[in-house]
């Protein structure tokens, strides 16, 4: 007791926290009691001196705050509650008293009786206007606690509480308080009987709506405009009693406020209407419709329009949702009917721009209630079909069909089970199919038909056949018009083929196939050739579904075999070869689409397509001494066939890859082609290939392309069954250096080696060691060896390194760094330098799709090691040969590297890159500019790395963008693109001196011989024209 | 709102696909089918000159916006490819105002002129006309559009240039067209 007294006195004098803590601690561990504190405070609490009284209460409140909520028993709480309630009356003690009550109200021993006392005292004594924000907050917190724990007490107080509460919240402006108030408002509105105070609640709540709050700079409490908006929305939409008052309030504001508030109102309306209920909605239906339609017919922006449409949907749903238990009204009366009629009135002139929002609204009605949807369809669709067949209205048919198509789409997207369109199917189908007959109606007709076809369970198989029939007519009778809208027709046919592939196979494909001749058009028959190409491109788009693709493969492989076998001693084989190429390419392109879409049927085309195509090439390579075969005329055929092989093998599971890949490797090693070449041409058992033999024909050597293509997508677990893989790879490399006859063959062989290294590196330790030491010394370092041979040795080295790097092999960096050793060797340094850049880059061989062994972040690892060394070398000017090589490596490296890996180095890189712009190799300059473009991404005039180099860049880019000085079109395009972005990333005052020069020089680029370059020049020049400070 | 529009409810047409993606007889002069995904061969056939043609000019002006509507000139059929003639160093562009009393015709013509001024080599002389019989003050519009001095004077007028820039702005991502 004495201690407490002493502590109390000390605190009153000092105001230190230590004493409070001490008192609280004493009470908690039983050395003192709250009663002692009150006793000790006695003199202060009744003191005549205002300050002392205030201090006395404050001390009590502070101690209370420090106590655990369970410390106090019921009687103490009761005493304290009435004590504090009394103190509310005293202007000097009200603030500490509120503080104490705030704590007390959260205590579990704070019971209903105390709640009544406190609330009544609050209502009696507290004048909110006299309090500051944080004290008002305390009042609200007390009420909030009571609301949470003793709601029934408050309810029991009836109007007394409501009126008191209303007087508290009235005029509150602080966002921190409002968040709390809105939360309490919602509880009161939902749970309390407010029927006698609706108007007052409306007044104190709707005065905030729509909220226009912008957080102040320091934003105390961190409350955002959205917090308030959402809190308020939940309040205004809390009670159905607000309906008659709220809706006029919304509508009044809707016309008066700016866009964000408008959107807020529309969203709030959509939330409120279901709460306010159908009765209110119905009574305001007209007014709501008049206001909302304005937002759709004259939208301020598309987001607002969207919300207005949504609000309308909610309105309709609120009014027309059938009450459970009552039968659905057959007749649609009221708003839906009126609005529908109003829109239909507008739709009498479907070609006018107002028809679009009218349709939008009607379509929106379709996703409300099924009765309204049915009604809307029954009004709009027959109207449009009638309008369409009216001979007086021919001019507006296109617009009519456009709208009709939108209705079909809306009906498709809204109906869950039976389509609302079912009753009008015949008329709609009639209008659309007759639309197909007129040139200007075809596009909307196709859109509409597509929506019909994609509506579930609407059209019968027979009707689909009917549509196909009409489409076929266009394809057959108006090939020129078909060409214009082929996209739409093919899309529709594709949709149909998903539902009924057999129909398309039987009806449409024969037409397209029939226009593919058995033999190639003559060299000068350009129009015939263009027609074939077009047909192939149509087939390519259409034939992705399994059944269609099967038919396509059969047809095209037959044509191919025919082309290959019928070529007589005809002098000119090239047209046939080109035709065959077009056929192969078509197959490859469709396969590519199918693989991307993960079609399961691709796998079966190993036997049906790949082996058959292999047969054509193998046969042509094996037939000795005869005239050149069609298939061997041009390597492009090989490439297209190789593409097919890669795509199909890629889709095989490893169990099916294994036998095939084994057979391919065995064909390379032993020459046995039987298992991989079955088809049109019979190949005798004794005929064997010898691809790697030095005496082999170039046709045989070319087969390496096909074989490699089949092995590129092999899984790593596939057992290759090559007796000595290392030796096989060494022989292959030897062949690259000595035996191969063309770069295509060499590249294919390099890929073959690297793919196998990538998959089987673990069993190739000895091979890698031998490459690393012997091969490096003998084939790359040895200057006696012919340059060309050394060059290919470097390429092989690079690809082996790449194969190791992507799988994060431990030797990968050893291999890479060795390339730096030959940077001083003028005959191969260029290749080595490009290799350094190429190794981490993307390529088509080592991809996830090809089942390559790839570990994540391999490029980052590589760049982290190689980039600093490359930069170091590029800066070092002591040996120009080396320095140029380093620059070349740098350009490539950055091009291949992910931007994040070199971002931090950019400031030092840019001057080096700019030097790279002077190198003679166009590929390098292209890389450099592409890198600069990538670096420009994210740059701003305020913070630009290139600003200080602006002058050099402008001059250099201008040089690189003119056809007279730069023959490579891709460099010109890149340079122009860079010029186009410059004004966006450099401050005007820096670039301004060059404006006139750039505009003048770009004028020359506008006359570039290449269309693609001119396009970029236009873009760049426009940007410079618009470039004003 | 703002002053009344000259044509409040224009008919909107669909735009056709870009000419560059089509297979034409011209491309079939070559025996070999070009790979559609492969653009890298621009380099390989470096010596072949592609002349500026009707379609290229059309591609330049089709995307210009109508001053009154969120539609392009192509969608409103104000310009079309057949209305463009390309000579050796001479280009004639004809355009059709949506209504004969359209007060925006000069502005549309000016936008076309500015776009071509910026996008064509200076060796071309460009004439811009409204389609004969499509406008009530055809003569004066034509005169204004093809008078060097008047065009230059118009381009000295900042608010006017602003409006022209708006018409020439890049197509926004929001598609207004119906089809």
mmCIF file with all atom_site columns, N, CA, C and O in Angstrom, chain A residues 337-354:
data_model
loop_
_atom_site.group_PDB
_atom_site.id
_atom_site.type_symbol
_atom_site.label_atom_id
_atom_site.label_alt_id
_atom_site.label_comp_id
_atom_site.label_asym_id
_atom_site.label_entity_id
_atom_site.label_seq_id
_atom_site.pdbx_PDB_ins_code
_atom_site.Cartn_x
_atom_site.Cartn_y
_atom_site.Cartn_z
_atom_site.occupancy
_atom_site.B_iso_or_equiv
_atom_site.pdbx_formal_charge
_atom_site.auth_seq_id
_atom_site.auth_comp_id
_atom_site.auth_asym_id
_atom_site.auth_atom_id
_atom_site.pdbx_PDB_model_num
ATOM 1  N N  . UNK A 1 337 ? -39.610 -5.537 -71.045 1.00 0.00 ? 337 UNK A N  1
ATOM 2  C CA . UNK A 1 337 ? -40.395 -5.378 -72.265 1.00 0.00 ? 337 UNK A CA 1
ATOM 3  C C  . UNK A 1 337 ? -40.152 -3.993 -72.870 1.00 0.00 ? 337 UNK A C  1
ATOM 4  O O  . UNK A 1 337 ? -39.844 -3.865 -74.059 1.00 0.00 ? 337 UNK A O  1
ATOM 5  N N  . UNK A 1 338 ? -40.253 -2.976 -72.018 1.00 0.00 ? 338 UNK A N  1
ATOM 6  C CA . UNK A 1 338 ? -40.107 -1.610 -72.526 1.00 0.00 ? 338 UNK A CA 1
ATOM 7  C C  . UNK A 1 338 ? -38.713 -1.389 -73.098 1.00 0.00 ? 338 UNK A C  1
ATOM 8  O O  . UNK A 1 338 ? -38.542 -0.839 -74.187 1.00 0.00 ? 338 UNK A O  1
ATOM 9  N N  . UNK A 1 339 ? -37.695 -1.818 -72.329 1.00 0.00 ? 339 UNK A N  1
ATOM 10 C CA . UNK A 1 339 ? -36.329 -1.611 -72.776 1.00 0.00 ? 339 UNK A CA 1
ATOM 11 C C  . UNK A 1 339 ? -36.095 -2.348 -74.083 1.00 0.00 ? 339 UNK A C  1
ATOM 12 O O  . UNK A 1 339 ? -35.469 -1.834 -75.010 1.00 0.00 ? 339 UNK A O  1
ATOM 13 N N  . UNK A 1 340 ? -36.604 -3.547 -74.124 1.00 0.00 ? 340 UNK A N  1
ATOM 14 C CA . UNK A 1 340 ? -36.457 -4.349 -75.324 1.00 0.00 ? 340 UNK A CA 1
ATOM 15 C C  . UNK A 1 340 ? -37.069 -3.627 -76.521 1.00 0.00 ? 340 UNK A C  1
ATOM 16 O O  . UNK A 1 340 ? -36.462 -3.532 -77.584 1.00 0.00 ? 340 UNK A O  1
ATOM 17 N N  . UNK A 1 341 ? -38.253 -3.122 -76.300 1.00 0.00 ? 341 UNK A N  1
ATOM 18 C CA . UNK A 1 341 ? -38.917 -2.424 -77.404 1.00 0.00 ? 341 UNK A CA 1
ATOM 19 C C  . UNK A 1 341 ? -38.141 -1.200 -77.833 1.00 0.00 ? 341 UNK A C  1
ATOM 20 O O  . UNK A 1 341 ? -38.011 -0.913 -79.018 1.00 0.00 ? 341 UNK A O  1
ATOM 21 N N  . UNK A 1 342 ? -37.609 -0.507 -76.850 1.00 0.00 ? 342 UNK A N  1
ATOM 22 C CA . UNK A 1 342 ? -36.843 0.702  -77.166 1.00 0.00 ? 342 UNK A CA 1
ATOM 23 C C  . UNK A 1 342 ? -35.621 0.343  -78.017 1.00 0.00 ? 342 UNK A C  1
ATOM 24 O O  . UNK A 1 342 ? -35.310 1.009  -79.000 1.00 0.00 ? 342 UNK A O  1
ATOM 25 N N  . UNK A 1 343 ? -34.934 -0.703 -77.600 1.00 0.00 ? 343 UNK A N  1
ATOM 26 C CA . UNK A 1 343 ? -33.753 -1.117 -78.352 1.00 0.00 ? 343 UNK A CA 1
ATOM 27 C C  . UNK A 1 343 ? -34.133 -1.608 -79.739 1.00 0.00 ? 343 UNK A C  1
ATOM 28 O O  . UNK A 1 343 ? -33.452 -1.326 -80.722 1.00 0.00 ? 343 UNK A O  1
ATOM 29 N N  . UNK A 1 344 ? -35.244 -2.351 -79.790 1.00 0.00 ? 344 UNK A N  1
ATOM 30 C CA . UNK A 1 344 ? -35.653 -2.852 -81.098 1.00 0.00 ? 344 UNK A CA 1
ATOM 31 C C  . UNK A 1 344 ? -35.983 -1.713 -82.048 1.00 0.00 ? 344 UNK A C  1
ATOM 32 O O  . UNK A 1 344 ? -35.738 -1.780 -83.246 1.00 0.00 ? 344 UNK A O  1
ATOM 33 N N  . UNK A 1 345 ? -36.558 -0.662 -81.456 1.00 0.00 ? 345 UNK A N  1
ATOM 34 C CA . UNK A 1 345 ? -36.849 0.528  -82.252 1.00 0.00 ? 345 UNK A CA 1
ATOM 35 C C  . UNK A 1 345 ? -35.572 1.017  -82.939 1.00 0.00 ? 345 UNK A C  1
ATOM 36 O O  . UNK A 1 345 ? -35.553 1.350  -84.112 1.00 0.00 ? 345 UNK A O  1
ATOM 37 N N  . UNK A 1 346 ? -34.495 1.040  -82.162 1.00 0.00 ? 346 UNK A N  1
ATOM 38 C CA . UNK A 1 346 ? -33.211 1.474  -82.703 1.00 0.00 ? 346 UNK A CA 1
ATOM 39 C C  . UNK A 1 346 ? -32.709 0.473  -83.742 1.00 0.00 ? 346 UNK A C  1
ATOM 40 O O  . UNK A 1 346 ? -32.142 0.840  -84.761 1.00 0.00 ? 346 UNK A O  1
ATOM 41 N N  . UNK A 1 347 ? -32.983 -0.785 -83.474 1.00 0.00 ? 347 UNK A N  1
ATOM 42 C CA . UNK A 1 347 ? -32.504 -1.820 -84.394 1.00 0.00 ? 347 UNK A CA 1
ATOM 43 C C  . UNK A 1 347 ? -33.244 -1.813 -85.727 1.00 0.00 ? 347 UNK A C  1
ATOM 44 O O  . UNK A 1 347 ? -32.917 -2.576 -86.621 1.00 0.00 ? 347 UNK A O  1
ATOM 45 N N  . UNK A 1 348 ? -34.236 -0.972 -85.842 1.00 0.00 ? 348 UNK A N  1
ATOM 46 C CA . UNK A 1 348 ? -34.852 -0.850 -87.161 1.00 0.00 ? 348 UNK A CA 1
ATOM 47 C C  . UNK A 1 348 ? -33.866 -0.278 -88.155 1.00 0.00 ? 348 UNK A C  1
ATOM 48 O O  . UNK A 1 348 ? -34.027 -0.419 -89.361 1.00 0.00 ? 348 UNK A O  1
ATOM 49 N N  . UNK A 1 349 ? -32.897 0.427  -87.614 1.00 0.00 ? 349 UNK A N  1
ATOM 50 C CA . UNK A 1 349 ? -31.843 0.939  -88.475 1.00 0.00 ? 349 UNK A CA 1
ATOM 51 C C  . UNK A 1 349 ? -30.516 0.322  -88.037 1.00 0.00 ? 349 UNK A C  1
ATOM 52 O O  . UNK A 1 349 ? -29.708 0.971  -87.395 1.00 0.00 ? 349 UNK A O  1
ATOM 53 N N  . UNK A 1 350 ? -30.330 -0.928 -88.346 1.00 0.00 ? 350 UNK A N  1
ATOM 54 C CA . UNK A 1 350 ? -29.172 -1.644 -87.802 1.00 0.00 ? 350 UNK A CA 1
ATOM 55 C C  . UNK A 1 350 ? -27.848 -1.087 -88.306 1.00 0.00 ? 350 UNK A C  1
ATOM 56 O O  . UNK A 1 350 ? -26.801 -1.403 -87.745 1.00 0.00 ? 350 UNK A O  1
ATOM 57 N N  . UNK A 1 351 ? -27.883 -0.278 -89.350 1.00 0.00 ? 351 UNK A N  1
ATOM 58 C CA . UNK A 1 351 ? -26.618 0.197  -89.901 1.00 0.00 ? 351 UNK A CA 1
ATOM 59 C C  . UNK A 1 351 ? -26.092 1.417  -89.143 1.00 0.00 ? 351 UNK A C  1
ATOM 60 O O  . UNK A 1 351 ? -24.964 1.816  -89.321 1.00 0.00 ? 351 UNK A O  1
ATOM 61 N N  . UNK A 1 352 ? -26.946 2.006  -88.292 1.00 0.00 ? 352 UNK A N  1
ATOM 62 C CA . UNK A 1 352 ? -26.516 3.203  -87.579 1.00 0.00 ? 352 UNK A CA 1
ATOM 63 C C  . UNK A 1 352 ? -25.684 2.827  -86.357 1.00 0.00 ? 352 UNK A C  1
ATOM 64 O O  . UNK A 1 352 ? -25.836 1.739  -85.812 1.00 0.00 ? 352 UNK A O  1
ATOM 65 N N  . UNK A 1 353 ? -24.873 3.769  -85.942 1.00 0.00 ? 353 UNK A N  1
ATOM 66 C CA . UNK A 1 353 ? -23.933 3.392  -84.881 1.00 0.00 ? 353 UNK A CA 1
ATOM 67 C C  . UNK A 1 353 ? -24.625 3.139  -83.546 1.00 0.00 ? 353 UNK A C  1
ATOM 68 O O  . UNK A 1 353 ? -24.103 2.427  -82.711 1.00 0.00 ? 353 UNK A O  1
ATOM 69 N N  . UNK A 1 354 ? -25.826 3.683  -83.352 1.00 0.00 ? 354 UNK A N  1
ATOM 70 C CA . UNK A 1 354 ? -26.542 3.437  -82.109 1.00 0.00 ? 354 UNK A CA 1
ATOM 71 C C  . UNK A 1 354 ? -27.009 1.987  -81.988 1.00 0.00 ? 354 UNK A C  1
ATOM 72 O O  . UNK A 1 354 ? -27.357 1.512  -80.909 1.00 0.00 ? 354 UNK A O  1
#
